[in-house]
Amino acid sequence: MTDLPPVPFRNPRARHGFKSRTCSVTGVGSYVPSRILTNDELSRMVDTNDEWITTRTGIRERRIAAADEATSDLAAKAAVRALEFANVTADQVDLIIVATITPDMLFPSVACLVQERIGARKAAAFDLEAACSGFIYALEVGQQFIMSHTYDTVLVIGAEKLSSIIDWTDRNTCVLFGDGAGAVVLQSRPRSHGLLTACMGADGSKAGILCMPGGGSRIPASSDSVASRLHFLRMDGRETFKNAVLAMCTAANEALQRCDLSIDQIQCIIPHQANRRIIEAVAERLQAPPDRVFVNLDRYGNTSAASVAIALDEVVRSGRVKTGDLLLLLVFGAGLTWGAAVIQW
Ligand code: UT7
């Protein structure tokens, strides 16, 4: 990354004594499965139609992983692309963090499976679960390891095979989600910028509005839990919608305030891709120009922890951002959880 002129705004990290080190995003990558599931196909599976899905959500199609393709397979492919972009070899990676709610199995972690798959022999590896907000949570955690000089190279991945926890008979949810993975490489680059701030929030009192009740220690898998369809994602859509708009706006304002930035200084906003109406409502409240808000949910639907990671990769590779541009990432998900990050490219 090239050297940049002095930052025209306050870097919030400086307040915490981290002046000596910055954390840059040196690589981006993503992978989506090749199988496309269209709205018309869904209308042959449940009582829905392309017009309803498109007008209520903005989604036209989503990607579905193959039966023999698990979350770690998607994650590893995105990771390899991010490493290539950063010109970093797998054995240089110190730490792998995977944000996911659809691990291959309860344990070991997807991160360990990715470590083996890509050959990152010396890397520590763990998963992090903050549902659709997981990628920003993982970015912040990864950044802390860089800033504290604990590690030099951190691979952060958001990856999901949501099709494995979707109730394909429930029209309220099955039209919304898709599979995919996105990854970034975090490194310290002297005299360049990168992740300026990441803020995170949570409200466990609303855990019930978006959850998968079965398969954990509360309701272990049994023939009863399977018969009661407890191993599928459940969502109160309207409640989730309201909270998503509020939380993403709050997170955006906090992140901007921490950096002494206003919304018109941001060149590209990358919101969690759950519903076009949520994105429009957030943009309107933040008074963000629509042409600065990136949307790709028409092609992928909601890919949870992978959503913003895939979008970031597409934004960067499309040439839409140039060195020095400011990006605002916004997420919201089950927990409830939310977050925002400001990146200077
Ligand atoms: O990543 C985590 C964050 N997730 C989200 O942020 C998702 C947030 N929620 C949403 O995006 C929206 O609430 C939904 C897209 C899930 C639903 O949109 P809505 O405008 O809130 O619709 P609704 O739930 O109020 O349902 C309106 C009607 C209902 O029919 P009745 O009860 O009014 O007769 C639903 O049964 O639409 C019906 N409906 C459908 N109709 C056709 C719900 N799903 C479908 C469908 N096709 N797929």
Tab-separated table of C-alpha atoms and ligand atoms in Angstrom:
chain	number	residue	atom	x	y	z
A	1	MET	CA	0.000	0.000	0.000
A	2	THR	CA	1.370	3.429	-0.897
A	3	ASP	CA	2.224	6.112	1.660
A	4	LEU	CA	-0.571	8.573	2.301
A	5	PRO	CA	-0.612	12.205	3.344
A	6	PRO	CA	-1.351	12.866	7.024
A	7	VAL	CA	-4.924	11.969	7.994
A	8	PRO	CA	-7.156	15.059	8.002
A	9	PHE	CA	-9.159	13.664	10.940
A	10	ARG	CA	-8.508	12.196	14.332
A	11	ASN	CA	-7.521	8.534	14.367
A	12	PRO	CA	-9.349	7.130	17.412
A	13	ARG	CA	-6.629	4.526	17.928
A	14	ALA	CA	-4.157	7.266	18.819
A	15	ARG	CA	-6.135	7.957	21.995
A	16	HIS	CA	-5.395	4.461	23.209
A	17	GLY	CA	-1.633	4.676	22.850
A	18	PHE	CA	-1.440	2.707	19.579
A	19	LYS	CA	0.262	5.540	17.655
A	20	SER	CA	3.136	3.353	16.580
A	21	ARG	CA	1.118	0.868	14.556
A	22	THR	CA	-1.747	0.909	12.080
A	23	CYS	CA	-3.763	-2.002	10.736
A	24	SER	CA	-4.213	-2.206	6.971
A	25	VAL	CA	-6.429	-4.398	4.838
A	26	THR	CA	-3.826	-5.702	2.393
A	27	GLY	CA	-5.925	-8.341	0.651
A	28	VAL	CA	-9.549	-9.091	-0.185
A	29	GLY	CA	-11.155	-12.208	-1.633
A	30	SER	CA	-14.493	-13.940	-1.920
A	31	TYR	CA	-16.086	-17.093	-3.224
A	32	VAL	CA	-19.688	-17.986	-3.977
A	33	PRO	CA	-20.928	-21.410	-5.091
A	34	SER	CA	-21.774	-21.746	-8.770
A	35	ARG	CA	-25.363	-22.986	-8.303
A	36	ILE	CA	-27.861	-20.105	-8.723
A	37	LEU	CA	-31.330	-20.439	-7.171
A	38	THR	CA	-33.764	-17.977	-8.753
A	39	ASN	CA	-36.985	-16.526	-7.362
A	40	ASP	CA	-38.938	-18.414	-10.029
A	41	GLU	CA	-37.465	-21.711	-8.842
A	42	LEU	CA	-38.437	-20.829	-5.261
A	43	SER	CA	-41.978	-20.106	-6.395
A	44	ARG	CA	-42.193	-23.761	-7.422
A	45	MET	CA	-41.058	-24.853	-3.938
A	46	VAL	CA	-43.206	-22.613	-1.654
A	47	ASP	CA	-46.172	-20.251	-2.027
A	48	THR	CA	-44.258	-17.180	-3.223
A	49	ASN	CA	-43.456	-15.342	-6.425
A	50	ASP	CA	-40.712	-13.260	-8.022
A	51	GLU	CA	-42.750	-10.050	-7.701
A	52	TRP	CA	-43.185	-10.420	-3.894
A	53	ILE	CA	-39.565	-11.328	-3.264
A	54	THR	CA	-38.184	-8.573	-5.494
A	55	THR	CA	-40.394	-5.775	-4.186
A	56	ARG	CA	-40.248	-6.754	-0.488
A	57	THR	CA	-36.522	-7.630	-0.379
A	58	GLY	CA	-34.690	-6.692	-3.603
A	59	ILE	CA	-33.357	-10.250	-3.919
A	60	ARG	CA	-33.482	-11.852	-7.381
A	61	GLU	CA	-31.282	-14.898	-6.889
A	62	ARG	CA	-28.934	-16.490	-4.364
A	63	ARG	CA	-26.086	-19.037	-4.477
A	64	ILE	CA	-26.476	-22.497	-2.972
A	65	ALA	CA	-23.517	-24.697	-2.050
A	66	ALA	CA	-23.341	-28.266	-3.357
A	67	ALA	CA	-24.266	-31.119	-1.022
A	68	ASP	CA	-20.601	-32.034	-0.587
A	69	GLU	CA	-19.491	-28.404	-0.120
A	70	ALA	CA	-19.314	-27.194	3.506
A	71	THR	CA	-18.600	-23.793	5.024
A	72	SER	CA	-14.863	-24.519	5.344
A	73	ASP	CA	-14.681	-25.225	1.588
A	74	LEU	CA	-16.186	-21.823	0.787
A	75	ALA	CA	-14.009	-20.141	3.426
A	76	ALA	CA	-10.781	-21.703	2.154
A	77	LYS	CA	-11.450	-20.562	-1.425
A	78	ALA	CA	-12.130	-16.974	-0.323
A	79	ALA	CA	-9.022	-17.088	1.880
A	80	VAL	CA	-6.736	-18.211	-0.953
A	81	ARG	CA	-7.987	-15.308	-3.116
A	82	ALA	CA	-7.380	-12.777	-0.314
A	83	LEU	CA	-3.855	-14.144	0.271
A	84	GLU	CA	-3.088	-13.903	-3.470
A	85	PHE	CA	-4.339	-10.316	-3.514
A	86	ALA	CA	-2.115	-9.444	-0.530
A	87	ASN	CA	0.828	-11.326	-2.021
A	88	VAL	CA	1.121	-13.271	1.212
A	89	THR	CA	1.831	-17.003	1.448
A	90	ALA	CA	-0.206	-19.243	3.732
A	91	ASP	CA	2.766	-19.966	5.964
A	92	GLN	CA	3.081	-16.254	6.735
A	93	VAL	CA	-0.383	-16.229	8.376
A	94	ASP	CA	-0.216	-15.942	12.183
A	95	LEU	CA	-3.920	-16.171	12.980
A	96	ILE	CA	-7.135	-17.235	11.236
A	97	ILE	CA	-10.492	-16.016	12.539
A	98	VAL	CA	-13.658	-17.338	10.896
A	99	ALA	CA	-16.992	-15.653	11.600
A	100	THR	CA	-19.831	-18.098	10.980
A	101	ILE	CA	-23.114	-19.479	12.311
A	102	THR	CA	-22.967	-22.514	10.037
A	103	PRO	CA	-19.754	-24.348	10.962
A	104	ASP	CA	-19.059	-27.700	9.289
A	105	MET	CA	-19.671	-29.261	12.723
A	106	LEU	CA	-19.965	-28.009	16.318
A	107	PHE	CA	-16.261	-28.624	16.777
A	108	PRO	CA	-13.506	-28.407	15.736
A	109	SER	CA	-13.739	-24.893	14.356
A	110	VAL	CA	-14.012	-23.957	10.687
A	111	ALA	CA	-10.829	-21.907	11.217
A	112	CYS	CA	-8.860	-25.079	12.022
A	113	LEU	CA	-10.220	-26.806	8.922
A	114	VAL	CA	-9.257	-23.791	6.801
A	115	GLN	CA	-5.791	-23.726	8.370
A	116	GLU	CA	-5.207	-27.287	7.218
A	117	ARG	CA	-6.789	-26.739	3.786
A	118	ILE	CA	-4.698	-23.710	2.850
A	119	GLY	CA	-1.510	-24.944	4.559
A	120	ALA	CA	-1.197	-22.136	7.130
A	121	ARG	CA	0.839	-24.378	9.400
A	122	LYS	CA	1.978	-21.819	11.954
A	123	ALA	CA	-1.369	-20.015	12.303
A	124	ALA	CA	-3.508	-20.101	15.433
A	125	ALA	CA	-7.156	-20.540	14.502
A	126	PHE	CA	-10.575	-19.991	16.040
A	127	ASP	CA	-14.188	-19.252	15.105
A	128	LEU	CA	-16.197	-16.285	16.286
A	129	GLU	CA	-19.985	-16.194	16.399
A	130	ALA	CA	-21.836	-12.902	16.107
A	131	ALA	CA	-24.282	-14.027	13.397
A	132	CYS	CA	-24.602	-11.541	10.514
A	133	SER	CA	-22.396	-9.071	12.430
A	134	GLY	CA	-19.589	-11.610	12.706
A	135	PHE	CA	-17.316	-10.161	10.054
A	136	ILE	CA	-16.974	-6.773	11.757
A	137	TYR	CA	-16.591	-8.421	15.164
A	138	ALA	CA	-13.800	-10.553	13.664
A	139	LEU	CA	-12.186	-7.538	11.986
A	140	GLU	CA	-12.042	-5.743	15.317
A	141	VAL	CA	-10.617	-8.792	17.117
A	142	GLY	CA	-8.068	-9.336	14.340
A	143	GLN	CA	-7.076	-5.699	14.447
A	144	GLN	CA	-6.418	-5.887	18.195
A	145	PHE	CA	-3.846	-8.645	17.615
A	146	ILE	CA	-2.083	-6.487	15.008
A	147	MET	CA	-2.172	-3.284	17.086
A	148	SER	CA	-0.829	-5.046	20.162
A	149	HIS	CA	2.094	-6.416	18.108
A	150	THR	CA	0.988	-9.959	18.975
A	151	TYR	CA	0.692	-10.950	15.299
A	152	ASP	CA	1.758	-9.459	11.961
A	153	THR	CA	-0.611	-11.214	9.572
A	154	VAL	CA	-4.221	-12.077	10.386
A	155	LEU	CA	-6.690	-13.730	8.023
A	156	VAL	CA	-10.307	-12.747	8.768
A	157	ILE	CA	-13.049	-14.721	7.031
A	158	GLY	CA	-16.854	-14.521	7.022
A	159	ALA	CA	-18.328	-17.743	5.639
A	160	GLU	CA	-21.759	-19.369	5.629
A	161	LYS	CA	-23.646	-22.308	4.231
A	162	LEU	CA	-27.027	-20.965	5.348
A	163	SER	CA	-28.817	-23.346	2.996
A	164	SER	CA	-27.981	-26.054	5.568
A	165	ILE	CA	-30.141	-24.406	8.291
A	166	ILE	CA	-32.972	-23.047	6.143
A	167	ASP	CA	-36.465	-24.511	6.399
A	168	TRP	CA	-37.216	-24.918	2.707
A	169	THR	CA	-40.952	-25.147	3.494
A	170	ASP	CA	-41.059	-21.723	5.249
A	171	ARG	CA	-41.643	-18.939	2.728
A	172	ASN	CA	-40.998	-16.301	5.412
A	173	THR	CA	-37.315	-17.211	5.546
A	174	CYS	CA	-36.263	-19.507	2.692
A	175	VAL	CA	-36.356	-16.745	0.071
A	176	LEU	CA	-33.958	-14.508	1.985
A	177	PHE	CA	-30.679	-16.354	2.426
A	178	GLY	CA	-27.741	-17.660	0.399
A	179	ASP	CA	-24.282	-19.229	0.733
A	180	GLY	CA	-20.835	-17.695	0.256
A	181	ALA	CA	-17.605	-16.484	1.845
A	182	GLY	CA	-15.445	-13.377	1.946
A	183	ALA	CA	-11.991	-12.811	3.443
A	184	VAL	CA	-9.468	-10.091	4.184
A	185	VAL	CA	-5.804	-10.071	5.161
A	186	LEU	CA	-4.888	-7.678	7.976
A	187	GLN	CA	-1.287	-6.476	8.297
A	188	SER	CA	0.562	-3.496	9.655
A	189	ARG	CA	1.905	-1.183	6.949
A	190	PRO	CA	4.000	1.750	8.253
A	191	ARG	CA	2.757	5.172	7.151
A	192	SER	CA	-0.381	3.796	5.524
A	193	HIS	CA	-3.918	3.657	6.830
A	194	GLY	CA	-6.487	0.910	6.993
A	195	LEU	CA	-8.999	0.036	9.632
A	196	LEU	CA	-9.543	3.337	11.460
A	197	THR	CA	-12.200	2.144	13.859
A	198	ALA	CA	-14.631	-0.690	14.445
A	199	CYS	CA	-17.463	-0.501	16.937
A	200	MET	CA	-19.660	-3.319	18.093
A	201	GLY	CA	-22.906	-3.598	20.042
A	202	ALA	CA	-25.269	-6.272	21.314
A	203	ASP	CA	-28.698	-6.688	22.949
A	204	GLY	CA	-29.253	-10.192	24.305
A	205	SER	CA	-32.773	-9.332	25.480
A	206	LYS	CA	-33.909	-9.770	21.859
A	207	ALA	CA	-32.167	-13.095	21.252
A	208	GLY	CA	-35.481	-14.790	20.463
A	209	ILE	CA	-36.418	-12.790	17.380
A	210	LEU	CA	-33.768	-14.461	15.213
A	211	CYS	CA	-32.359	-17.819	16.261
A	212	MET	CA	-31.937	-21.525	15.623
A	213	PRO	CA	-33.300	-23.174	18.795
A	214	GLY	CA	-32.088	-26.773	18.365
A	215	GLY	CA	-28.728	-28.504	18.273
A	216	GLY	CA	-27.057	-26.755	21.207
A	217	SER	CA	-26.872	-27.608	24.912
A	218	ARG	CA	-30.381	-26.221	25.603
A	219	ILE	CA	-32.110	-28.472	23.091
A	220	PRO	CA	-29.694	-31.179	21.933
A	221	ALA	CA	-30.566	-33.005	18.721
A	222	SER	CA	-33.206	-35.682	19.224
A	223	SER	CA	-35.896	-37.205	17.058
A	224	ASP	CA	-38.336	-34.814	18.793
A	225	SER	CA	-36.227	-31.728	18.031
A	226	VAL	CA	-35.928	-32.770	14.396
A	227	ALA	CA	-39.665	-33.476	14.126
A	228	SER	CA	-40.385	-30.041	15.667
A	229	ARG	CA	-38.136	-28.402	13.045
A	230	LEU	CA	-35.956	-26.824	15.737
A	231	HIS	CA	-32.770	-27.147	13.681
A	232	PHE	CA	-33.827	-24.445	11.264
A	233	LEU	CA	-33.375	-20.677	11.413
A	234	ARG	CA	-36.430	-18.811	12.799
A	235	MET	CA	-37.064	-15.103	12.436
A	236	ASP	CA	-39.627	-12.487	13.379
A	237	GLY	CA	-39.098	-10.507	10.173
A	238	ARG	CA	-40.810	-7.252	11.108
A	239	GLU	CA	-39.116	-6.981	14.509
A	240	THR	CA	-35.747	-7.794	12.933
A	241	PHE	CA	-36.318	-5.171	10.243
A	242	LYS	CA	-37.036	-2.390	12.760
A	243	ASN	CA	-34.053	-3.227	14.938
A	244	ALA	CA	-31.735	-3.534	11.933
A	245	VAL	CA	-32.414	0.015	10.735
A	246	LEU	CA	-32.028	1.512	14.196
A	247	ALA	CA	-28.887	-0.427	15.117
A	248	MET	CA	-27.032	0.172	11.848
A	249	CYS	CA	-27.724	3.919	12.044
A	250	THR	CA	-26.529	4.057	15.660
A	251	ALA	CA	-23.380	2.097	14.802
A	252	ALA	CA	-22.666	4.290	11.769
A	253	ASN	CA	-22.956	7.485	13.785
A	254	GLU	CA	-20.707	6.126	16.532
A	255	ALA	CA	-18.009	5.044	14.069
A	256	LEU	CA	-18.112	8.376	12.221
A	257	GLN	CA	-17.999	10.326	15.458
A	258	ARG	CA	-14.971	8.354	16.696
A	259	CYS	CA	-13.082	9.378	13.545
A	260	ASP	CA	-14.396	12.965	13.444
A	261	LEU	CA	-15.921	12.238	10.056
A	262	SER	CA	-19.247	13.207	8.513
A	263	ILE	CA	-21.199	10.951	6.183
A	264	ASP	CA	-20.378	13.094	3.119
A	265	GLN	CA	-16.671	12.307	3.586
A	266	ILE	CA	-17.398	8.602	3.038
A	267	GLN	CA	-16.924	7.486	-0.577
A	268	CYS	CA	-18.561	4.074	-0.212
A	269	ILE	CA	-21.001	2.620	2.318
A	270	ILE	CA	-21.159	-1.176	2.471
A	271	PRO	CA	-24.179	-2.233	4.536
A	272	HIS	CA	-25.164	-5.748	5.537
A	273	GLN	CA	-27.102	-7.172	2.595
A	274	ALA	CA	-30.343	-8.400	4.158
A	275	ASN	CA	-33.089	-6.379	2.518
A	276	ARG	CA	-32.985	-3.500	0.035
A	277	ARG	CA	-35.644	-1.644	2.033
A	278	ILE	CA	-33.488	-1.829	5.171
A	279	ILE	CA	-30.501	-0.477	3.230
A	280	GLU	CA	-32.592	2.368	1.774
A	281	ALA	CA	-34.010	3.273	5.185
A	282	VAL	CA	-30.516	3.360	6.715
A	283	ALA	CA	-29.146	5.473	3.844
A	284	GLU	CA	-32.039	7.906	4.131
A	285	ARG	CA	-31.615	8.333	7.901
A	286	LEU	CA	-27.875	8.835	7.542
A	287	GLN	CA	-28.527	11.258	4.654
A	288	ALA	CA	-26.139	9.247	2.509
A	289	PRO	CA	-26.300	9.711	-1.269
A	290	PRO	CA	-27.809	6.481	-2.735
A	291	ASP	CA	-25.056	6.218	-5.347
A	292	ARG	CA	-22.478	5.777	-2.559
A	293	VAL	CA	-24.289	2.784	-1.071
A	294	PHE	CA	-23.151	-0.587	-2.404
A	295	VAL	CA	-25.798	-3.247	-3.013
A	296	ASN	CA	-25.290	-6.791	-4.304
A	297	LEU	CA	-28.089	-8.607	-2.486
A	298	ASP	CA	-30.020	-8.933	-5.740
A	299	ARG	CA	-27.425	-11.599	-6.699
A	300	TYR	CA	-26.618	-13.261	-3.380
A	301	GLY	CA	-29.422	-12.582	-0.874
A	302	ASN	CA	-28.421	-12.465	2.778
A	303	THR	CA	-25.194	-14.429	3.347
A	304	SER	CA	-24.936	-13.479	7.040
A	305	ALA	CA	-21.302	-13.189	8.200
A	306	ALA	CA	-20.095	-13.381	4.584
A	307	SER	CA	-22.307	-10.532	3.366
A	308	VAL	CA	-20.155	-7.451	3.956
A	309	ALA	CA	-16.965	-9.427	3.272
A	310	ILE	CA	-18.148	-10.456	-0.208
A	311	ALA	CA	-19.356	-6.908	-0.871
A	312	LEU	CA	-16.004	-5.417	0.186
A	313	ASP	CA	-14.185	-7.743	-2.211
A	314	GLU	CA	-16.504	-6.749	-5.079
A	315	VAL	CA	-16.161	-3.043	-4.304
A	316	VAL	CA	-12.370	-3.208	-4.281
A	317	ARG	CA	-11.993	-5.430	-7.359
A	318	SER	CA	-14.446	-3.336	-9.389
A	319	GLY	CA	-12.090	-0.366	-9.015
A	320	ARG	CA	-14.825	1.605	-7.308
A	321	VAL	CA	-12.522	2.746	-4.501
A	322	LYS	CA	-9.145	4.380	-4.895
A	323	THR	CA	-6.261	4.769	-2.459
A	324	GLY	CA	-7.214	7.094	0.366
A	325	ASP	CA	-10.999	6.625	-0.048
A	326	LEU	CA	-13.037	6.107	3.115
A	327	LEU	CA	-15.373	3.120	3.393
A	328	LEU	CA	-18.073	2.630	6.014
A	329	LEU	CA	-19.093	-0.972	6.720
A	330	LEU	CA	-22.360	-1.611	8.620
A	331	VAL	CA	-23.693	-4.883	10.016
A	332	PHE	CA	-26.634	-6.196	11.987
A	333	GLY	CA	-27.652	-9.694	13.029
A	334	ALA	CA	-28.945	-12.192	15.537
A	335	GLY	CA	-28.012	-11.738	19.164
A	336	LEU	CA	-28.964	-9.041	18.577
A	337	THR	CA	-25.595	-7.790	17.398
A	338	TRP	CA	-24.487	-4.861	15.280
A	339	GLY	CA	-21.370	-2.997	14.290
A	340	ALA	CA	-19.675	-0.496	12.030
A	341	ALA	CA	-16.146	-0.088	10.718
A	342	VAL	CA	-14.361	2.730	8.912
A	343	ILE	CA	-11.587	1.689	6.526
A	344	GLN	CA	-9.325	4.039	4.641
A	345	TRP	CA	-8.326	2.245	1.479
B	1	UT7	O1	-29.441	-10.857	8.590
B	1	UT7	C1	-30.213	-10.617	9.722
B	1	UT7	C2	-31.115	-9.546	9.461
B	1	UT7	N1	-32.296	-10.002	8.727
B	1	UT7	C3	-33.098	-9.069	8.335
B	1	UT7	O2	-32.762	-7.927	8.540
B	1	UT7	C4	-34.430	-9.417	7.719
B	1	UT7	C5	-35.410	-8.389	8.220
B	1	UT7	N2	-36.781	-8.573	7.768
B	1	UT7	C6	-37.157	-8.426	6.488
B	1	UT7	O3	-36.347	-8.283	5.610
B	1	UT7	C7	-38.637	-8.409	6.197
B	1	UT7	O4	-39.353	-8.294	7.400
B	1	UT7	C8	-39.136	-9.665	5.439
B	1	UT7	C9	-38.616	-9.639	3.996
B	1	UT7	C10	-38.674	-10.930	6.139
B	1	UT7	C11	-40.655	-9.671	5.355
B	1	UT7	O5	-41.114	-8.472	4.761
B	1	UT7	P1	-42.321	-7.684	5.441
B	1	UT7	O6	-42.641	-6.565	4.556
B	1	UT7	O7	-41.904	-7.375	6.842
B	1	UT7	O8	-43.461	-8.731	5.362
B	1	UT7	P2	-44.323	-9.347	6.555
B	1	UT7	O9	-43.484	-10.269	7.362
B	1	UT7	O10	-44.996	-8.232	7.247
B	1	UT7	O11	-45.360	-10.201	5.753
B	1	UT7	C12	-46.298	-9.578	4.882
B	1	UT7	C13	-47.085	-10.673	4.204
B	1	UT7	C14	-47.564	-11.771	5.145
B	1	UT7	O12	-48.866	-12.153	4.735
B	1	UT7	P3	-50.123	-11.723	5.594
B	1	UT7	O13	-49.903	-12.297	6.961
B	1	UT7	O14	-50.111	-10.208	5.587
B	1	UT7	O15	-51.250	-12.331	4.842
B	1	UT7	C15	-46.620	-12.898	4.898
B	1	UT7	O16	-47.201	-14.149	5.122
B	1	UT7	O17	-46.255	-11.323	3.244
B	1	UT7	C16	-46.351	-12.734	3.431
B	1	UT7	N3	-45.085	-13.333	3.021
B	1	UT7	C17	-44.858	-13.756	1.777
B	1	UT7	N4	-45.608	-13.730	0.662
B	1	UT7	C18	-45.069	-14.238	-0.459
B	1	UT7	C19	-43.992	-13.548	3.774
B	1	UT7	N5	-43.037	-14.135	3.032
B	1	UT7	C20	-43.558	-14.265	1.791
B	1	UT7	C21	-43.053	-14.777	0.577
B	1	UT7	N6	-43.843	-14.738	-0.512
B	1	UT7	N7	-41.819	-15.297	0.473
